[in-house]
Amino acid sequence: MTITTKIEAQRRADEINIFQGELERLQQGGILTLSEEQKHAVSTHHLALLADFSRAFDIDRNLSSRQLSTGMRIASFLGALALAASVFFLFYQFWGTLSTSAQVTILVLAPLGTFLGTMWVQKVDATGYFSKLAAMVSFACFVLDIMMLGQIFNITPSDNALIVWAAFGLLLAYTCELRLLLAAGIVCLIGFVSARTGTWGGMYWLDFGQRPENFFPAALLLFLVPQFVPHQRFAGFAMLYRVFSLLALFLPMLVLANWEGSSYFDVDPVFIKHTYQVAGFLFSMAAIWLGIRHHWPEVVNTGVTFFVIFLYTKFYDWWWESMPKYLFFLVLGLTAVLILVILKRVRAAQSGDLK
Amino acid sequence: MMNWTRRTTLIAGVALILLTNMAALLGAAYNQGGEPTSTLQLSERELQLPYWRGNKDNSGITLDLRWRSSGTSNTVSPYDDDDPAWLDKAKLASLGFDVSMPIDTDPQRAIYRKQLSKPVFLALEFDGPAYRHVIELAKKRDAEDLEKNEGTDPKKVRPTALSQELNLASRLFVVDAGLDSEKLRAKYPDTHHYCIVRGQIQPSVIRDEEKRPLMTGYIKDVAAQSINVPLEFRHVFVPILQKRNANFAYEENEKRPKFDATVAFGKRLEPWLAAASSK
């Protein structure tokens, strides 16, 4: 089998490590005994494979290198955030003392230069940590660029800024396999789609948050992206799309289930409130079912989280005033236990299916 | 399907950055090109300086446009309300709001409050009839206050409403709204006293003096609110800011530093600072 991506290489390396551990245990238990030549052949083959993967994809060859990688990822993430903030503050610190032409030149060149820099770093940096850092700075420069041009020329705010930020964020995210920028791009995309939905409904684009239903088309769009665009090469990307899709669905539902006045529908407010409360339960249960069926743990977890939130807010409505507090929290605790029992049964049933 | 390569990424990224910047800059150039649609000679009364104290991380200066409403339907605060008298039921209907339902009960009024704001064009009047009207109101209020405070030590009396109006308050009033900027301009052709800007209007229901429900609206936002100070006019505002920071109470004080500023509005109704000088 030809390995073409880092994810595949890392998966293969992990399988080799697991195999080696299991082989050792089998040999120690006397269940399987390989001859010296066989041991040597397997070991040489695996070492050569790992060396190849390491050279081509900079994978973690063992547990300790994986732990170090995690540390490097955290450092890279924090560094990227700090550098992006630094770019913002650097410009703010001095921009008032620059002429308009100098401001514009700096603003245009900053994202261009950092983008070209990111592409160069990505070419020479096999680990990807430095290119991810550079990509974050480039994105920050582009956001700053558009924001500041708007401020310098007193341009009327437009939702078009969100779509170009989303496009740039997604471009960098896919180029550098950077989930943080994917999240930033998705947030901008949610903003743009929701704002456009709002303007089609006749409202001013910046007011799109006043009608939470504006987020539903974005939720649907995000959920469909990983269904139609293959993401095997990009670790965690499909997961992020699904999580943000569920957030764009459940958060507005939660708002409407409690503050029904912000709905588009001109019907009885109590009816709207109850409809969204029921929809919240049904959709979170559907998410749990869908997640279990398709082996999407993030969908299951988000579904469970919102199911519990919907349930607890309902309990609050019903009993917070009427029940003694110890009893109220006891009910919450017992409900959590009940949910655990149900999920345990589902898990057991699923394990049975797998057998 | 197209094969996405590094080269494609490079071209896409560079094109995105350049095209976005070009669109923004061409838009700004179009706005400021040719004759401005309006030019107003404003002062520190209409343009508020930022609070610089403690904000050492931002060297930029922006001026905030201080606009007011021309009279009001709510007589509790006759000078600075956001729901102007001209924004009545007929005007709201002309702006596309549904005003056909009655407002006698709470659920009916709630329907109006639920309506969202609409983007509109607003006519801003500088130093015109609306300002003169509030001066008359201020004179009336002063006369009433004088009657109430007869016998009080004059030193203890705060600056009068008229003095406030003549020296400190903004002379810029939102006097009209419409869905067509050209029609609005035709109605207010004086480009040195009237400017047309984008804004938002929100319908609402308030109570009049007799506590009866009254349909009105309020100005939710004026788009040309912040005006950037370019480097060539920075020398006018930096000493004022430094002076004001030294004396924190300057802002609402008649002794506050004064300046003149010419604000122009372009083809896209976006403003810019065309000239500035200290008095």
PDB file of N, CA and C in Angstrom, chain A residues 206-261:
ATOM      1  N   LEU A 206     -25.647  43.727   9.974  1.00  0.00           N
ATOM      2  CA  LEU A 206     -25.028  43.623  11.305  1.00  0.00           C
ATOM      3  C   LEU A 206     -26.016  43.167  12.377  1.00  0.00           C
ATOM      4  N   ASP A 207     -27.318  43.188  12.028  1.00  0.00           N
ATOM      5  CA  ASP A 207     -28.348  42.763  12.993  1.00  0.00           C
ATOM      6  C   ASP A 207     -28.647  41.270  12.902  1.00  0.00           C
ATOM      7  N   PHE A 208     -27.848  40.531  12.112  1.00  0.00           N
ATOM      8  CA  PHE A 208     -28.233  39.138  11.846  1.00  0.00           C
ATOM      9  C   PHE A 208     -28.373  38.302  13.125  1.00  0.00           C
ATOM     10  N   GLY A 209     -27.660  38.674  14.162  1.00  0.00           N
ATOM     11  CA  GLY A 209     -27.739  37.924  15.420  1.00  0.00           C
ATOM     12  C   GLY A 209     -29.071  38.088  16.132  1.00  0.00           C
ATOM     13  N   GLN A 210     -29.853  39.112  15.716  1.00  0.00           N
ATOM     14  CA  GLN A 210     -31.137  39.337  16.399  1.00  0.00           C
ATOM     15  C   GLN A 210     -32.211  38.339  16.011  1.00  0.00           C
ATOM     16  N   ARG A 211     -31.971  37.610  14.938  1.00  0.00           N
ATOM     17  CA  ARG A 211     -32.880  36.529  14.539  1.00  0.00           C
ATOM     18  C   ARG A 211     -32.043  35.247  14.481  1.00  0.00           C
ATOM     19  N   PRO A 212     -32.013  34.483  15.584  1.00  0.00           N
ATOM     20  CA  PRO A 212     -31.115  33.310  15.634  1.00  0.00           C
ATOM     21  C   PRO A 212     -31.358  32.294  14.518  1.00  0.00           C
ATOM     22  N   GLU A 213     -32.548  32.323  13.916  1.00  0.00           N
ATOM     23  CA  GLU A 213     -32.819  31.377  12.819  1.00  0.00           C
ATOM     24  C   GLU A 213     -31.900  31.627  11.624  1.00  0.00           C
ATOM     25  N   ASN A 214     -31.302  32.813  11.554  1.00  0.00           N
ATOM     26  CA  ASN A 214     -30.363  33.103  10.462  1.00  0.00           C
ATOM     27  C   ASN A 214     -29.183  32.137  10.441  1.00  0.00           C
ATOM     28  N   PHE A 215     -28.899  31.491  11.575  1.00  0.00           N
ATOM     29  CA  PHE A 215     -27.737  30.599  11.643  1.00  0.00           C
ATOM     30  C   PHE A 215     -28.023  29.207  11.068  1.00  0.00           C
ATOM     31  N   PHE A 216     -29.293  28.864  10.897  1.00  0.00           N
ATOM     32  CA  PHE A 216     -29.615  27.495  10.479  1.00  0.00           C
ATOM     33  C   PHE A 216     -29.073  27.132   9.090  1.00  0.00           C
ATOM     34  N   PRO A 217     -29.192  28.020   8.072  1.00  0.00           N
ATOM     35  CA  PRO A 217     -28.606  27.645   6.771  1.00  0.00           C
ATOM     36  C   PRO A 217     -27.103  27.377   6.875  1.00  0.00           C
ATOM     37  N   ALA A 218     -26.401  28.185   7.691  1.00  0.00           N
ATOM     38  CA  ALA A 218     -24.951  27.975   7.858  1.00  0.00           C
ATOM     39  C   ALA A 218     -24.691  26.612   8.497  1.00  0.00           C
ATOM     40  N   ALA A 219     -25.539  26.231   9.465  1.00  0.00           N
ATOM     41  CA  ALA A 219     -25.383  24.930  10.135  1.00  0.00           C
ATOM     42  C   ALA A 219     -25.519  23.800   9.121  1.00  0.00           C
ATOM     43  N   LEU A 220     -26.509  23.914   8.257  1.00  0.00           N
ATOM     44  CA  LEU A 220     -26.744  22.875   7.254  1.00  0.00           C
ATOM     45  C   LEU A 220     -25.572  22.810   6.274  1.00  0.00           C
ATOM     46  N   LEU A 221     -25.144  23.974   5.829  1.00  0.00           N
ATOM     47  CA  LEU A 221     -24.029  24.045   4.872  1.00  0.00           C
ATOM     48  C   LEU A 221     -22.778  23.385   5.449  1.00  0.00           C
ATOM     49  N   LEU A 222     -22.461  23.715   6.700  1.00  0.00           N
ATOM     50  CA  LEU A 222     -21.249  23.164   7.317  1.00  0.00           C
ATOM     51  C   LEU A 222     -21.355  21.654   7.489  1.00  0.00           C
ATOM     52  N   PHE A 223     -22.563  21.181   7.803  1.00  0.00           N
ATOM     53  CA  PHE A 223     -22.720  19.736   7.999  1.00  0.00           C
ATOM     54  C   PHE A 223     -22.518  18.990   6.681  1.00  0.00           C
ATOM     55  N   LEU A 224     -22.903  19.643   5.571  1.00  0.00           N
ATOM     56  CA  LEU A 224     -22.806  18.976   4.265  1.00  0.00           C
ATOM     57  C   LEU A 224     -21.371  18.972   3.714  1.00  0.00           C
ATOM     58  N   VAL A 225     -20.562  19.950   4.134  1.00  0.00           N
ATOM     59  CA  VAL A 225     -19.208  20.052   3.560  1.00  0.00           C
ATOM     60  C   VAL A 225     -18.424  18.740   3.678  1.00  0.00           C
ATOM     61  N   PRO A 226     -18.261  18.169   4.894  1.00  0.00           N
ATOM     62  CA  PRO A 226     -17.473  16.929   4.959  1.00  0.00           C
ATOM     63  C   PRO A 226     -18.166  15.723   4.316  1.00  0.00           C
ATOM     64  N   GLN A 227     -19.470  15.853   4.063  1.00  0.00           N
ATOM     65  CA  GLN A 227     -20.177  14.742   3.396  1.00  0.00           C
ATOM     66  C   GLN A 227     -19.813  14.695   1.914  1.00  0.00           C
ATOM     67  N   PHE A 228     -19.602  15.870   1.337  1.00  0.00           N
ATOM     68  CA  PHE A 228     -19.369  15.915  -0.105  1.00  0.00           C
ATOM     69  C   PHE A 228     -17.906  16.178  -0.481  1.00  0.00           C
ATOM     70  N   VAL A 229     -17.135  16.733   0.451  1.00  0.00           N
ATOM     71  CA  VAL A 229     -15.721  16.993   0.156  1.00  0.00           C
ATOM     72  C   VAL A 229     -14.879  16.035   1.009  1.00  0.00           C
ATOM     73  N   PRO A 230     -14.121  15.151   0.381  1.00  0.00           N
ATOM     74  CA  PRO A 230     -13.327  14.191   1.169  1.00  0.00           C
ATOM     75  C   PRO A 230     -12.237  14.896   1.979  1.00  0.00           C
ATOM     76  N   HIS A 231     -12.115  14.498   3.243  1.00  0.00           N
ATOM     77  CA  HIS A 231     -11.148  15.157   4.135  1.00  0.00           C
ATOM     78  C   HIS A 231     -10.159  14.171   4.762  1.00  0.00           C
ATOM     79  N   GLN A 232      -9.957  13.005   4.115  1.00  0.00           N
ATOM     80  CA  GLN A 232      -9.063  11.993   4.707  1.00  0.00           C
ATOM     81  C   GLN A 232      -7.654  12.533   4.943  1.00  0.00           C
ATOM     82  N   ARG A 233      -7.224  13.431   4.078  1.00  0.00           N
ATOM     83  CA  ARG A 233      -5.837  13.939   4.183  1.00  0.00           C
ATOM     84  C   ARG A 233      -5.689  14.918   5.340  1.00  0.00           C
ATOM     85  N   PHE A 234      -6.791  15.443   5.840  1.00  0.00           N
ATOM     86  CA  PHE A 234      -6.706  16.514   6.841  1.00  0.00           C
ATOM     87  C   PHE A 234      -7.268  16.046   8.180  1.00  0.00           C
ATOM     88  N   ALA A 235      -6.353  15.777   9.103  1.00  0.00           N
ATOM     89  CA  ALA A 235      -6.771  15.229  10.402  1.00  0.00           C
ATOM     90  C   ALA A 235      -7.631  16.226  11.159  1.00  0.00           C
ATOM     91  N   GLY A 236      -8.815  15.793  11.569  1.00  0.00           N
ATOM     92  CA  GLY A 236      -9.672  16.606  12.434  1.00  0.00           C
ATOM     93  C   GLY A 236     -10.489  17.669  11.717  1.00  0.00           C
ATOM     94  N   PHE A 237     -10.334  17.825  10.406  1.00  0.00           N
ATOM     95  CA  PHE A 237     -11.052  18.882   9.686  1.00  0.00           C
ATOM     96  C   PHE A 237     -12.556  18.575   9.618  1.00  0.00           C
ATOM     97  N   ALA A 238     -12.872  17.320   9.228  1.00  0.00           N
ATOM     98  CA  ALA A 238     -14.293  16.945   9.110  1.00  0.00           C
ATOM     99  C   ALA A 238     -14.972  17.098  10.472  1.00  0.00           C
ATOM    100  N   MET A 239     -14.230  16.723  11.520  1.00  0.00           N
ATOM    101  CA  MET A 239     -14.759  16.836  12.891  1.00  0.00           C
ATOM    102  C   MET A 239     -15.113  18.294  13.217  1.00  0.00           C
ATOM    103  N   LEU A 240     -14.212  19.215  12.847  1.00  0.00           N
ATOM    104  CA  LEU A 240     -14.464  20.631  13.146  1.00  0.00           C
ATOM    105  C   LEU A 240     -15.696  21.155  12.414  1.00  0.00           C
ATOM    106  N   TYR A 241     -15.839  20.753  11.157  1.00  0.00           N
ATOM    107  CA  TYR A 241     -17.027  21.175  10.397  1.00  0.00           C
ATOM    108  C   TYR A 241     -18.297  20.722  11.120  1.00  0.00           C
ATOM    109  N   ARG A 242     -18.280  19.447  11.571  1.00  0.00           N
ATOM    110  CA  ARG A 242     -19.492  18.910  12.205  1.00  0.00           C
ATOM    111  C   ARG A 242     -19.768  19.585  13.551  1.00  0.00           C
ATOM    112  N   VAL A 243     -18.691  19.823  14.319  1.00  0.00           N
ATOM    113  CA  VAL A 243     -18.897  20.462  15.633  1.00  0.00           C
ATOM    114  C   VAL A 243     -19.458  21.879  15.453  1.00  0.00           C
ATOM    115  N   PHE A 244     -18.869  22.659  14.534  1.00  0.00           N
ATOM    116  CA  PHE A 244     -19.364  24.022  14.321  1.00  0.00           C
ATOM    117  C   PHE A 244     -20.775  24.009  13.746  1.00  0.00           C
ATOM    118  N   SER A 245     -21.049  23.004  12.913  1.00  0.00           N
ATOM    119  CA  SER A 245     -22.401  22.894  12.362  1.00  0.00           C
ATOM    120  C   SER A 245     -23.411  22.694  13.496  1.00  0.00           C
ATOM    121  N   LEU A 246     -23.067  21.813  14.431  1.00  0.00           N
ATOM    122  CA  LEU A 246     -23.982  21.551  15.551  1.00  0.00           C
ATOM    123  C   LEU A 246     -24.098  22.765  16.472  1.00  0.00           C
ATOM    124  N   LEU A 247     -22.984  23.481  16.646  1.00  0.00           N
ATOM    125  CA  LEU A 247     -23.045  24.695  17.480  1.00  0.00           C
ATOM    126  C   LEU A 247     -23.953  25.735  16.827  1.00  0.00           C
ATOM    127  N   ALA A 248     -23.834  25.858  15.478  1.00  0.00           N
ATOM    128  CA  ALA A 248     -24.670  26.830  14.756  1.00  0.00           C
ATOM    129  C   ALA A 248     -26.141  26.413  14.761  1.00  0.00           C
ATOM    130  N   LEU A 249     -26.390  25.141  15.046  1.00  0.00           N
ATOM    131  CA  LEU A 249     -27.778  24.677  15.122  1.00  0.00           C
ATOM    132  C   LEU A 249     -28.315  24.799  16.558  1.00  0.00           C
ATOM    133  N   PHE A 250     -27.545  24.280  17.518  1.00  0.00           N
ATOM    134  CA  PHE A 250     -28.075  24.166  18.883  1.00  0.00           C
ATOM    135  C   PHE A 250     -28.058  25.485  19.670  1.00  0.00           C
ATOM    136  N   LEU A 251     -27.028  26.303  19.470  1.00  0.00           N
ATOM    137  CA  LEU A 251     -26.992  27.564  20.238  1.00  0.00           C
ATOM    138  C   LEU A 251     -28.185  28.472  19.896  1.00  0.00           C
ATOM    139  N   PRO A 252     -28.482  28.695  18.588  1.00  0.00           N
ATOM    140  CA  PRO A 252     -29.689  29.497  18.290  1.00  0.00           C
ATOM    141  C   PRO A 252     -30.959  28.840  18.821  1.00  0.00           C
ATOM    142  N   MET A 253     -31.020  27.501  18.745  1.00  0.00           N
ATOM    143  CA  MET A 253     -32.210  26.806  19.257  1.00  0.00           C
ATOM    144  C   MET A 253     -32.369  27.044  20.759  1.00  0.00           C
ATOM    145  N   LEU A 254     -31.236  27.014  21.445  1.00  0.00           N
ATOM    146  CA  LEU A 254     -31.256  27.237  22.890  1.00  0.00           C
ATOM    147  C   LEU A 254     -31.750  28.656  23.205  1.00  0.00           C
ATOM    148  N   VAL A 255     -31.282  29.616  22.403  1.00  0.00           N
ATOM    149  CA  VAL A 255     -31.711  31.012  22.594  1.00  0.00           C
ATOM    150  C   VAL A 255     -33.223  31.113  22.368  1.00  0.00           C
ATOM    151  N   LEU A 256     -33.685  30.523  21.253  1.00  0.00           N
ATOM    152  CA  LEU A 256     -35.113  30.627  20.905  1.00  0.00           C
ATOM    153  C   LEU A 256     -36.003  29.838  21.872  1.00  0.00           C
ATOM    154  N   ALA A 257     -35.453  28.798  22.467  1.00  0.00           N
ATOM    155  CA  ALA A 257     -36.229  28.012  23.427  1.00  0.00           C
ATOM    156  C   ALA A 257     -36.440  28.778  24.730  1.00  0.00           C
ATOM    157  N   ASN A 258     -35.651  29.862  24.904  1.00  0.00           N
ATOM    158  CA  ASN A 258     -35.775  30.648  26.133  1.00  0.00           C
ATOM    159  C   ASN A 258     -36.223  32.087  25.892  1.00  0.00           C
ATOM    160  N   TRP A 259     -35.839  32.639  24.719  1.00  0.00           N
ATOM    161  CA  TRP A 259     -36.242  34.016  24.376  1.00  0.00           C
ATOM    162  C   TRP A 259     -36.949  33.977  23.022  1.00  0.00           C
ATOM    163  N   GLU A 260     -38.180  33.548  23.041  1.00  0.00           N
ATOM    164  CA  GLU A 260     -38.931  33.283  21.818  1.00  0.00           C
ATOM    165  C   GLU A 260     -39.207  34.540  20.988  1.00  0.00           C
ATOM    166  N   GLY A 261     -39.082  35.713  21.610  1.00  0.00           N
ATOM    167  CA  GLY A 261     -39.386  36.971  20.924  1.00  0.00           C
ATOM    168  C   GLY A 261     -38.468  37.257  19.754  1.00  0.00           C
TER     169      GLY A 261
END
